[in-house]
Each structure stands twice: as structure tokens, then as C-alpha cells.
Coordinates of N, CA and C and ligand atoms in Angstrom, one line a residue:
M23 N -0.9 17.4 43.2 CA 0.0 16.3 42.7 C 1.4 16.3 43.6
R24 N 1.6 15.3 43.9 CA 2.9 15.1 44.9 C 3.6 14.0 44.1
F25 N 4.9 14.1 44.1 CA 5.8 13.1 43.6 C 7.2 13.0 43.9
A26 N 8.1 12.1 43.6 CA 9.8 12.5 43.8 C 10.5 12.3 42.7
A27 N 11.3 13.0 42.5 CA 12.3 13.2 41.3 C 13.6 12.3 42.1
I28 N 14.1 11.4 41.3 CA 15.6 11.0 41.5 C 16.7 11.1 40.2
A29 N 17.8 11.4 40.6 CA 18.7 11.5 39.4 C 20.2 11.0 39.8
D30 N 20.7 10.7 38.7 CA 22.3 10.5 38.8 C 22.5 9.5 39.9
I31 N 22.1 8.4 39.6 CA 22.4 7.2 40.8 C 23.5 6.5 40.6
H32 N 24.2 6.6 39.6 CA 25.7 6.3 39.2 C 26.0 5.1 40.0
G33 N 25.1 3.8 39.7 CA 25.6 2.7 40.2 C 25.4 2.5 41.9
N34 N 25.0 3.5 42.7 CA 25.1 3.6 44.0 C 23.7 2.8 44.6
D35 N 23.6 1.5 44.8 CA 22.8 0.8 45.0 C 22.2 1.3 46.6
L36 N 23.2 1.2 47.4 CA 22.9 1.5 48.7 C 22.2 3.0 49.0
A37 N 22.5 3.8 48.5 CA 22.0 5.1 48.2 C 20.7 5.0 47.7
L38 N 20.5 4.4 46.6 CA 18.9 4.4 45.8 C 18.2 3.4 46.8
E39 N 18.7 2.7 47.4 CA 17.7 2.1 48.5 C 17.4 2.9 49.6
A40 N 18.2 3.7 50.1 CA 17.8 4.4 51.3 C 16.9 5.4 50.9
V41 N 17.1 6.1 49.6 CA 16.1 7.1 49.0 C 14.7 6.6 48.7
L42 N 14.5 5.4 48.1 CA 13.3 4.7 47.9 C 12.7 4.4 49.1
A43 N 13.4 4.2 50.3 CA 12.9 3.8 51.8 C 12.1 5.2 52.1
D44 N 13.0 6.3 52.0 CA 12.7 7.6 52.2 C 11.2 8.0 51.7
I45 N 11.4 7.9 50.3 CA 10.2 8.3 49.8 C 9.0 7.6 50.2
A46 N 9.1 6.1 50.3 CA 8.1 5.6 50.8 C 7.7 5.9 52.2
G47 N 8.4 6.1 53.0 CA 8.0 6.6 54.3 C 7.2 7.8 54.3
R48 N 7.5 8.7 53.4 CA 6.7 9.8 53.3 C 5.3 9.6 52.6
G49 N 5.0 8.4 52.2 CA 3.6 8.0 51.4 C 3.9 8.6 50.2
I50 N 4.8 8.7 49.5 CA 5.0 9.0 48.2 C 5.1 7.7 47.3
T51 N 4.1 7.7 46.1 CA 4.1 6.5 45.5 C 4.7 6.7 43.9
D52 N 4.8 8.0 43.5 CA 5.2 8.0 42.1 C 6.5 8.9 42.3
I53 N 7.4 8.2 41.4 CA 8.8 8.8 41.2 C 9.2 8.8 39.8
V54 N 9.9 9.9 39.5 CA 10.7 9.9 38.2 C 12.0 9.7 38.2
N55 N 12.9 9.4 37.1 CA 14.1 9.0 37.3 C 14.9 9.9 35.9
L56 N 15.5 10.7 36.5 CA 16.6 11.5 35.4 C 17.5 11.2 34.8
G57 N 18.0 9.9 35.0 CA 19.1 9.4 34.1 C 20.3 9.5 34.7
D58 N 21.6 8.9 33.9 CA 22.9 8.6 34.9 C 22.7 7.4 35.7
C59 N 22.2 6.2 35.2 CA 21.6 5.3 36.4 C 23.1 4.4 36.8
F60 N 23.8 4.1 36.0 CA 24.7 3.1 36.2 C 26.1 3.4 36.5
S61 N 26.7 4.6 35.5 CA 28.1 4.5 35.6 C 28.8 4.9 36.8
G62 N 29.9 3.8 37.0 CA 30.8 4.4 38.3 C 31.2 2.8 38.7
P63 N 32.2 3.0 39.8 CA 32.9 1.7 40.2 C 32.1 0.9 41.1
L64 N 30.8 0.9 41.4 CA 30.0 0.7 42.5 C 29.1 -0.6 42.2
E65 N 27.8 -0.6 42.2 CA 27.0 -1.7 42.0 C 26.0 -1.7 41.0
A66 N 26.4 -1.3 39.6 CA 25.4 -1.0 38.6 C 24.3 -2.3 38.3
G67 N 24.8 -3.6 38.4 CA 23.8 -4.7 38.2 C 22.7 -4.7 39.2
R68 N 23.1 -4.6 40.4 CA 22.0 -4.3 41.3 C 21.0 -3.3 41.2
V69 N 21.6 -1.9 40.6 CA 20.8 -0.9 40.7 C 19.9 -1.2 39.3
A70 N 20.5 -1.9 38.4 CA 19.7 -2.2 37.3 C 18.5 -2.9 37.6
E71 N 18.8 -3.8 38.5 CA 17.8 -5.0 38.7 C 16.6 -4.4 39.3
R72 N 17.0 -3.3 40.2 CA 16.0 -2.4 41.0 C 15.3 -1.3 40.3
L73 N 15.8 -1.0 39.1 CA 15.2 0.2 38.4 C 14.4 -0.8 37.5
L74 N 14.9 -1.7 36.7 CA 14.0 -2.6 35.7 C 12.6 -2.7 36.7
S75 N 12.8 -3.4 37.7 CA 11.6 -3.9 38.6 C 10.5 -2.6 39.0
L76 N 11.3 -1.5 39.4 CA 10.5 -0.1 39.6 C 9.6 0.2 38.3
A77 N 10.4 0.0 37.2 CA 9.4 0.7 36.0 C 8.8 2.1 36.3
I78 N 9.6 3.0 36.8 CA 9.2 4.3 36.7 C 9.5 5.3 35.6
P79 N 9.2 6.2 35.2 CA 9.5 6.9 34.0 C 10.8 7.5 34.3
T80 N 11.6 7.3 33.1 CA 13.1 7.5 33.2 C 13.5 8.2 32.0
V81 N 14.3 9.2 31.8 CA 15.0 9.6 30.9 C 16.3 9.1 30.7
R82 N 17.0 9.2 29.6 CA 18.4 8.6 29.5 C 19.4 9.8 29.6
G83 N 20.3 9.5 30.4 CA 21.3 10.5 30.5 C 22.5 10.2 29.5
N84 N 23.5 11.1 29.9 CA 24.8 10.9 28.7 C 25.5 9.5 29.3
H85 N 25.4 9.4 30.3 CA 26.3 8.2 30.8 C 25.7 6.9 30.4
D86 N 24.5 7.2 30.3 CA 23.3 6.2 30.0 C 23.6 5.6 28.5
R87 N 23.7 6.7 27.8 CA 23.9 6.6 26.3 C 25.2 6.1 26.0
Y88 N 26.5 6.5 26.8 CA 27.7 6.0 26.6 C 27.5 4.5 26.4
L89 N 27.0 4.0 27.2 CA 26.8 2.6 27.6 C 26.5 1.7 26.5
I90 N 25.4 2.5 25.6 CA 24.8 1.4 24.7 C 25.7 2.1 23.2
E91 N 26.4 3.1 23.1 CA 26.6 3.9 21.9 C 28.3 3.4 21.7
Q92 N 29.0 3.3 22.7 CA 30.5 3.2 22.6 C 30.8 1.7 23.0
R93 N 32.1 1.3 22.1 CA 32.4 -0.2 22.4 C 33.2 -0.1 23.8
P94 N 33.0 -1.3 24.3 CA 33.5 -1.4 26.0 C 35.1 -1.0 25.9
Q95 N 36.0 -1.0 25.0 CA 37.3 -0.8 24.9 C 37.5 0.6 24.8
D96 N 36.6 1.1 24.5 CA 36.7 2.8 24.1 C 36.0 3.6 25.4
M97 N 35.5 2.8 26.4 CA 34.8 3.6 27.3 C 35.7 4.0 28.4
H98 N 35.2 5.2 29.0 CA 35.8 5.8 30.2 C 35.6 4.6 31.4
I99 N 36.6 4.7 32.2 CA 36.6 3.6 33.0 C 35.4 3.3 33.9
S100 N 34.8 4.6 34.2 CA 33.5 4.3 35.0 C 32.4 3.7 34.3
D101 N 32.2 4.1 33.2 CA 31.2 3.5 32.0 C 31.6 1.8 32.1
A102 N 32.9 1.7 31.7 CA 33.3 0.1 31.6 C 33.0 -0.6 32.8
A103 N 33.4 0.0 33.9 CA 32.9 -0.6 35.0 C 31.6 -0.8 35.2
A104 N 30.8 0.1 34.8 CA 29.1 -0.4 34.9 C 28.9 -1.6 33.8
F105 N 29.5 -1.4 32.7 CA 29.1 -2.1 31.6 C 29.3 -3.7 31.9
R106 N 30.7 -3.9 32.9 CA 30.6 -5.1 32.9 C 29.8 -6.1 33.8
Q107 N 28.9 -5.2 34.4 CA 27.9 -5.6 35.3 C 26.6 -5.8 34.7
L108 N 26.3 -5.2 33.5 CA 25.1 -5.3 32.9 C 24.6 -6.2 32.0
G109 N 23.6 -6.6 31.9 CA 23.1 -7.8 30.9 C 22.4 -7.5 29.8
P110 N 21.9 -8.2 28.9 CA 21.5 -7.8 27.8 C 20.1 -7.1 27.7
A111 N 19.6 -7.4 29.1 CA 18.0 -6.8 29.5 C 18.2 -5.5 29.8
H112 N 19.4 -5.3 30.7 CA 19.7 -3.9 31.4 C 20.0 -2.9 29.9
L113 N 20.8 -3.6 28.9 CA 21.1 -2.6 27.9 C 19.9 -2.4 26.8
D114 N 18.9 -3.3 26.9 CA 17.8 -2.9 26.0 C 17.2 -2.0 26.7
W115 N 17.1 -1.9 28.2 CA 16.1 -1.0 28.8 C 16.6 0.3 28.6
L116 N 18.1 0.5 28.3 CA 18.8 1.7 28.2 C 18.5 2.2 26.9
R117 N 18.3 1.4 26.0 CA 17.8 1.8 24.7 C 16.6 2.2 24.4
S118 N 15.7 1.7 25.3 CA 14.2 2.1 25.4 C 13.8 3.1 25.7
L119 N 15.2 4.1 26.6 CA 14.5 5.3 27.2 C 14.6 6.3 26.3
P120 N 13.6 7.3 26.6 CA 13.5 8.4 25.7 C 14.8 9.2 26.3
V121 N 15.0 10.7 25.4 CA 15.9 11.7 26.1 C 15.3 12.7 26.6
D122 N 14.0 12.7 26.4 CA 13.2 13.6 27.5 C 11.7 13.3 27.4
L123 N 10.8 13.8 28.3 CA 9.3 13.0 28.4 C 8.4 14.1 29.0
I124 N 7.2 13.9 28.9 CA 6.4 14.6 29.6 C 5.5 13.9 30.7
Y125 N 5.8 14.1 31.7 CA 5.2 13.3 32.8 C 3.9 14.1 33.1
R126 N 2.8 13.3 33.1 CA 1.6 13.8 33.6 C 1.0 15.0 32.9
G127 N 1.5 15.2 31.7 CA 0.7 16.0 31.0 C 1.5 17.6 31.3
E128 N 2.2 17.6 32.2 CA 2.5 19.2 32.7 C 3.8 19.2 33.4
V129 N 4.8 18.1 33.5 CA 6.4 18.1 33.9 C 7.2 17.6 32.6
Y130 N 7.8 18.6 32.3 CA 9.1 18.2 31.5 C 10.3 17.6 32.0
L131 N 10.7 16.5 31.7 CA 11.9 15.6 32.0 C 13.1 15.6 31.2
C132 N 14.2 16.1 31.7 CA 15.3 15.6 30.6 C 16.6 15.5 31.7
H133 N 17.6 14.9 31.0 CA 19.0 14.7 31.8 C 19.5 15.9 32.0
A134 N 20.0 16.7 31.1 CA 21.0 18.0 31.3 C 20.1 19.0 30.7
T135 N 20.0 19.2 29.3 CA 19.2 20.0 28.6 C 18.3 19.5 27.6
P136 N 17.2 20.4 27.2 CA 16.4 19.6 26.2 C 17.5 19.0 24.9
A137 N 18.2 19.9 24.5 CA 19.3 19.5 23.2 C 20.4 19.0 23.3
D138 N 21.0 18.7 24.7 CA 22.1 18.4 24.8 C 22.2 17.8 26.0
D139 N 22.6 16.2 25.9 CA 22.4 15.5 27.5 C 23.9 15.7 28.1
N140 N 24.5 16.5 27.7 CA 26.0 16.7 28.4 C 26.2 18.3 28.7
L141 N 25.3 19.0 28.8 CA 25.4 20.6 28.9 C 24.8 21.0 30.5
Y142 N 25.8 21.5 31.2 CA 24.7 22.0 32.6 C 24.1 23.1 32.0
W143 N 22.7 22.9 32.9 CA 21.4 24.0 32.9 C 21.7 25.2 33.6
L144 N 21.4 24.7 34.9 CA 21.1 25.8 36.0 C 22.6 26.3 36.5
D145 N 23.8 25.7 36.1 CA 25.1 25.6 36.5 C 25.8 26.0 35.3
M146 N 27.2 26.3 35.7 CA 28.1 26.6 34.7 C 29.3 26.5 35.4
A147 N 30.5 25.7 34.7 CA 32.0 25.9 35.0 C 32.3 27.3 34.6
V148 N 33.2 27.7 35.2 CA 34.0 29.1 34.8 C 35.5 28.7 34.7
A149 N 36.1 29.9 34.3 CA 37.4 29.3 34.1 C 38.4 29.3 35.2
D150 N 38.1 29.8 36.6 CA 38.8 29.6 37.8 C 38.5 28.3 38.5
G151 N 37.6 27.3 37.8 CA 37.3 25.9 38.4 C 36.2 26.1 39.2
N152 N 35.5 27.1 39.5 CA 34.3 27.2 40.2 C 33.2 26.7 39.3
V153 N 32.1 26.4 40.0 CA 30.8 26.3 39.4 C 29.5 27.1 40.0
V154 N 29.2 28.0 39.2 CA 28.5 29.0 39.7 C 26.8 28.9 38.9
L155 N 26.0 29.6 39.5 CA 24.7 29.8 38.9 C 24.7 30.2 37.6
R156 N 24.1 29.8 36.5 CA 24.2 30.2 35.1 C 23.2 31.4 34.8
P157 N 23.8 32.6 34.4 CA 23.1 33.8 34.1 C 21.5 33.2 33.8
Q158 N 20.6 34.2 34.1 CA 19.2 34.1 34.1 C 18.9 34.1 32.3
A159 N 19.2 34.8 31.6 CA 18.9 34.9 30.2 C 19.4 33.6 29.6
E160 N 20.5 32.9 29.9 CA 21.1 31.6 29.2 C 20.2 30.4 29.7
I161 N 19.8 30.4 31.1 CA 19.0 29.5 31.4 C 17.6 29.6 30.9
E162 N 17.2 30.7 30.6 CA 15.9 31.0 29.7 C 16.1 30.7 28.4
A163 N 17.0 30.8 27.8 CA 17.4 30.5 26.7 C 17.2 28.8 26.3
L164 N 18.0 28.2 27.1 CA 18.0 26.6 27.0 C 16.4 26.3 27.1
A165 N 15.6 26.9 27.8 CA 14.2 26.4 28.1 C 13.4 27.1 26.8
A166 N 13.7 27.7 25.9 CA 13.0 28.1 24.8 C 12.1 26.9 24.4
G167 N 10.7 27.2 24.0 CA 9.9 26.4 23.5 C 9.5 25.4 24.4
I168 N 9.7 25.3 25.8 CA 9.4 24.4 26.7 C 8.3 25.2 27.4
D169 N 7.1 25.0 27.5 CA 5.9 25.8 28.3 C 5.4 24.9 29.7
A170 N 6.1 23.9 29.9 CA 5.4 23.1 31.1 C 5.9 24.0 32.1
P171 N 4.9 23.8 33.3 CA 5.1 24.8 34.4 C 6.1 24.2 35.3
L172 N 6.5 22.9 35.2 CA 7.6 22.3 36.1 C 8.6 21.7 34.9
I173 N 9.7 22.0 35.3 CA 10.8 21.4 34.4 C 12.0 20.7 35.1
L174 N 12.4 19.4 35.1 CA 13.1 18.7 36.1 C 14.3 18.4 35.0
C175 N 15.6 18.4 35.7 CA 16.9 18.2 35.0 C 17.8 17.8 35.9
G176 N 18.9 17.1 35.7 CA 20.0 16.4 36.9 C 21.4 16.8 36.1
H177 N 22.1 16.0 36.0 CA 23.5 15.9 35.4 C 24.4 16.7 36.4
T178 N 24.1 17.8 37.1 CA 25.3 18.3 37.7 C 25.5 17.8 38.9
H179 N 24.6 17.1 39.5 CA 24.6 16.6 40.8 C 24.3 17.8 42.0
I180 N 24.2 19.1 41.6 CA 23.9 20.1 42.2 C 22.4 20.4 42.6
P181 N 21.8 20.1 43.8 CA 20.5 20.5 43.9 C 20.3 22.0 43.8
R182 N 19.2 22.4 42.9 CA 19.2 23.7 42.7 C 17.8 23.8 41.8
M183 N 17.3 25.0 42.1 CA 15.9 25.6 41.6 C 15.9 26.8 41.0
A184 N 15.2 27.0 39.9 CA 15.3 28.6 39.3 C 14.3 28.8 38.9
A185 N 13.4 30.0 38.7 CA 12.2 30.6 38.3 C 12.5 30.9 37.0
L186 N 11.8 30.7 36.2 CA 11.7 31.2 34.9 C 10.4 32.0 34.5
T187 N 10.7 32.8 33.4 CA 9.3 33.7 32.9 C 8.0 32.8 32.7
G188 N 7.0 33.2 32.8 CA 5.7 32.6 32.7 C 5.3 31.8 33.7
G189 N 5.8 31.8 35.1 CA 5.6 31.2 36.0 C 6.4 29.7 36.0
R190 N 7.2 29.5 35.3 CA 7.5 28.0 35.3 C 8.9 28.0 36.3
L191 N 9.1 26.8 36.6 CA 9.8 26.5 37.5 C 10.9 25.4 37.2
I192 N 12.2 25.3 37.4 CA 12.9 24.3 36.8 C 13.9 24.0 38.2
V193 N 14.0 22.6 38.2 CA 14.3 22.0 39.5 C 15.6 20.7 39.2
N194 N 16.6 20.9 39.6 CA 17.7 19.9 39.7 C 17.5 19.5 41.2
P195 N 17.0 17.7 41.2 CA 17.1 17.3 42.6 C 18.4 16.9 43.1
G196 N 19.5 17.1 42.4 CA 20.7 16.6 43.0 C 21.1 15.0 42.7
S197 N 22.0 14.7 42.9 CA 22.4 13.1 42.6 C 22.2 12.1 43.6
V198 N 21.6 11.2 43.7 CA 21.4 10.1 44.7 C 22.4 9.4 45.2
G199 N 23.4 9.3 43.8 CA 24.7 8.5 44.4 C 26.2 8.7 44.3
C200 N 26.2 10.0 43.7 CA 27.4 10.9 43.5 C 27.6 12.2 44.1
P201 N 27.9 12.3 45.2 CA 28.1 13.7 45.7 C 29.0 14.7 45.2
A202 N 30.0 14.0 44.7 CA 31.0 15.1 44.3 C 31.9 14.4 43.0
Y203 N 32.4 15.2 42.0 CA 33.0 14.6 41.1 C 33.9 15.8 40.5
D204 N 34.8 15.6 39.6 CA 35.5 16.4 38.7 C 35.3 16.4 37.2
D205 N 35.5 17.3 36.5 CA 35.5 17.3 35.0 C 36.2 18.0 34.4
D206 N 36.7 17.9 33.2 CA 37.7 19.1 32.5 C 37.2 19.9 31.2
K207 N 35.7 19.8 31.1 CA 35.2 20.4 30.0 C 34.0 21.4 30.6
P208 N 33.9 22.8 30.2 CA 34.7 23.7 29.4 C 36.1 23.9 30.2
Y209 N 36.1 23.8 31.5 CA 37.1 24.3 32.3 C 37.2 22.9 33.4
P210 N 38.5 22.9 33.6 CA 38.9 21.9 35.0 C 38.0 22.3 35.9
H211 N 37.0 21.6 36.5 CA 36.5 22.0 37.7 C 35.9 20.8 38.6
K212 N 35.5 21.3 40.1 CA 35.2 20.1 40.7 C 33.7 20.7 41.0
V213 N 32.6 19.5 41.2 CA 31.4 19.6 41.7 C 31.6 19.2 43.0
E214 N 31.0 19.6 44.3 CA 31.2 19.2 45.6 C 29.9 19.5 46.3
T215 N 29.3 18.5 46.8 CA 28.0 19.0 47.7 C 28.5 19.4 49.0
G216 N 29.6 18.7 49.5 CA 30.2 19.0 50.8 C 29.7 18.0 51.7
H217 N 28.6 17.2 51.5 CA 28.0 16.4 52.3 C 28.3 15.0 51.7
A218 N 27.9 13.8 52.2 CA 28.0 12.4 51.7 C 26.5 11.7 51.8
M219 N 25.5 12.7 51.9 CA 24.3 12.1 52.0 C 23.5 12.0 50.3
A220 N 22.5 11.2 50.1 CA 22.1 10.9 48.8 C 21.0 11.9 49.0
S221 N 20.9 12.6 47.7 CA 19.7 13.6 47.4 C 18.9 13.3 46.5
Y222 N 17.6 13.9 47.0 CA 16.6 14.0 45.6 C 15.5 14.8 46.2
A223 N 14.4 14.8 45.3 CA 13.5 16.2 45.6 C 12.0 15.6 45.4
V224 N 11.3 16.2 46.4 CA 10.0 16.2 46.2 C 9.0 17.2 45.7
L225 N 8.4 17.3 44.7 CA 7.8 18.0 43.8 C 6.0 18.1 44.4
E226 N 5.8 19.2 44.4 CA 4.3 19.2 45.0 C 3.4 20.4 44.3
K227 N 2.3 20.2 43.9 CA 1.7 21.1 43.0 C 0.4 21.6 44.1
S228 N 0.4 22.9 44.5 CA -0.8 23.5 45.2 C -1.5 24.7 44.4
A229 N -2.3 25.1 45.2 CA -3.0 26.2 44.5 C -2.1 27.3 43.9
A230 N -1.0 27.6 44.7 CA 0.0 28.4 44.3 C 0.8 28.1 43.5
G231 N 1.1 26.8 43.0 CA 1.9 26.4 41.8 C 2.8 25.2 42.5
W232 N 3.8 25.0 41.9 CA 4.7 23.8 41.9 C 5.7 24.5 43.0
T233 N 6.2 23.3 43.9 CA 7.2 23.9 44.9 C 8.1 22.7 44.8
A234 N 9.3 22.8 45.6 CA 10.4 21.6 45.6 C 10.7 21.5 46.9
Q235 N 10.9 20.4 47.4 CA 11.5 20.1 49.0 C 12.7 19.6 48.5
F236 N 13.8 19.9 48.7 CA 15.1 18.8 48.7 C 15.5 18.2 49.8
R237 N 15.7 17.0 49.7 CA 15.9 16.0 50.7 C 17.4 15.3 50.6
N238 N 17.7 15.2 51.8 CA 19.4 14.6 51.9 C 18.9 13.6 52.8
V239 N 19.6 12.2 52.3 CA 19.1 10.9 53.1 C 20.8 10.4 53.4
G240 N 20.9 10.1 54.9 CA 21.7 9.2 55.2 C 22.0 7.8 54.8
Y241 N 22.9 7.3 54.6 CA 22.8 5.8 54.3 C 24.5 5.4 54.7
D242 N 24.6 3.9 54.5 CA 25.9 3.5 54.6 C 26.8 3.8 53.8
N243 N 27.2 5.1 53.2 CA 28.0 5.7 52.5 C 29.3 5.0 52.5
M244 N 30.0 4.9 53.8 CA 31.3 4.2 53.8 C 31.7 3.0 53.4
A245 N 30.4 2.2 53.3 CA 30.6 1.0 52.5 C 30.8 1.2 51.1
M246 N 30.1 1.9 50.3 CA 30.3 2.3 49.3 C 31.6 3.0 48.9
S247 N 31.9 3.8 49.5 CA 33.3 4.5 49.6 C 34.2 3.3 49.6
A248 N 34.3 2.3 50.6 CA 35.1 1.0 50.4 C 35.3 0.3 49.3
L249 N 34.0 0.2 48.9 CA 33.7 -0.5 47.7 C 34.6 0.4 46.4
A250 N 34.4 1.5 46.5 CA 35.3 2.3 45.5 C 36.8 2.2 45.4
G251 N 37.2 2.4 46.8 CA 38.7 2.2 47.1 C 38.8 0.7 46.4
A252 N 38.2 -0.3 47.1 CA 38.8 -1.7 46.4 C 38.7 -1.8 45.1
N253 N 37.7 -1.2 44.2 CA 37.9 -0.9 43.0 C 38.8 0.0 42.1
G254 N 39.7 0.3 43.0 CA 40.8 1.2 42.5 C 40.4 2.9 41.9
R255 N 39.4 3.3 42.8 CA 39.1 4.6 42.4 C 39.1 5.4 43.5
P256 N 40.1 5.8 44.1 CA 40.1 6.8 45.4 C 39.5 7.7 45.2
E257 N 39.3 8.6 44.1 CA 38.7 10.0 44.1 C 37.0 9.6 44.4
W258 N 36.7 8.4 43.7 CA 35.2 8.1 44.1 C 35.2 7.9 45.5
A259 N 36.2 7.0 46.3 CA 36.2 6.7 47.5 C 36.1 8.0 48.4
S260 N 36.7 9.1 48.0 CA 36.7 10.5 48.7 C 35.4 11.0 48.5
A261 N 34.7 11.1 47.4 CA 33.4 11.9 47.2 C 32.5 10.8 48.2
L262 N 32.5 9.5 48.1 CA 31.2 9.0 48.7 C 31.6 9.1 50.3
A263 N 32.9 9.2 50.7 CA 33.0 9.3 52.0 C 32.6 11.1 52.6
T264 N 33.0 11.6 51.7 CA 32.9 13.4 52.5 C 32.0 14.3 51.5
G265 N 31.9 14.0 50.1 CA 31.1 14.7 49.6 C 32.2 15.7 48.7
R266 N 33.4 15.5 49.2 CA 34.2 16.3 48.4 C 35.4 15.7 47.7
M267 N 36.0 16.2 46.7 CA 37.0 15.5 46.0 C 38.4 15.6 46.8
P268 N 39.2 14.6 46.4 CA 40.7 14.4 47.1 C 41.4 15.9 47.1
Ligands
LIG8 FE1 24.9 13.3 33.2

């Protein structure tokens, strides 16, 4: 069994287009999407049209939830920018998404962690502003009760894989559309991949078990960077140009 996992598209339609072409070019037809599809100052409407027509298994991210839970006037500017491009069918699709699901009977999918769509699983922000590998015991505790041999999550935009007890593997494929960002909880921190390519992963099951291949795909990131700049978001423009924050 082989399939691709995409996550954290964040409205970057050119990155999504490039990733889908790369997946197709490898002869892979099955894809799952780990959420945070639209939020950002980019092309949410185009991404929505593409995702609705793809109809792939998708779990709801925290930013997807904000788009259907919050009043537009209360939204963060990244969510509000996406919301303005979405129509009723796109919002209905978001409302239809589960917070987690089991794919093909043996792959557990969620956006961030099983119980909290806004908590880093494999990583954690620390007081000095760095983001580091979470201690093994904490990763294990967050996986309690999930016995799927392969677990997929997104949210942090950092490609990462960790082995769990019982032979389980947990994989974050990284972000299709947003290679760097900052946040202020629980500590002010930056997440930076250090490159501007679109990330995803190929998951494959062999006799030895599940493995992950992390893929990075070049695309016209400077066009998306220019769009972010034109939309008044210089930090997004920097992230999309370089994979680093200003
Ligand atoms: Fe997220």
C-alpha cells in the first residue's frame, strides 16, 4: 500500500498544484489531507475549488474550524482573508470534515493531536523561542489509545517522523503551502523550514512495515510571495520567498 499525505496548504494554490503534479508523476493516486486548507493571504478560493473536486479523505484543522466557528469580524487577518474568498459550498465542506479518521482500516489521521487541534505533537516550543523534538514520553502519552500502526498529523509545518512503542510510526509530512510562521503560544517562537519548497510525504507499507519518504517540490514561490506582499503581509512574503521569517 502506498499513498501521499499533504497538510497545511494554507491557501497556496501554486504549491498545491505542484505537489499534486509531483504525486501524479510518481504514479500515486491515493492522497489524504491533514487540514488547515485555506487560511492565509493567498488563493483560498482556488484551493477550495481544487480540494472539493479532488474529494480526498480530509481532516479538519484548527484554522479550518475557525472559518466555520468565528464571526468574520472576530477572525485573525489570515483567516479573514481566506473567508472572503470562500462560498457557501466551501464552508459546508469544512463543516462536513471530521476531526480525525481511520484511513483504509489502519492509518490514523488528525490535524495536530487526537484531542486538541491546536497542540504540537512531535515538536514543542520552549521558553527560548526554539522549537524542539518533544520528549518521547509526551509523544507516547498523546498517542494513548491509538493502536494504528501508522499515525499522521500536521499543524507544525515541520516534516518529522517518530517511532512509538508497539511498532507504531507517527509522521508529519510538513506543509504544502507555508514553510515558515511565528506564534506566541505557549512561548513566542518561530517555525522555519529554511527553504521555500512545498513539502509532503509518501507513505509506503512493505513487509518490514510502514516507511515515510519526505518530498520537497519547487514551484513559483516568488509569485505567491509577491501576492502575500501585495495583500499587505510582509511576513508571509518572507516565509514564501525563503522559508524564514523576517
Ligand atoms: Fe494548524
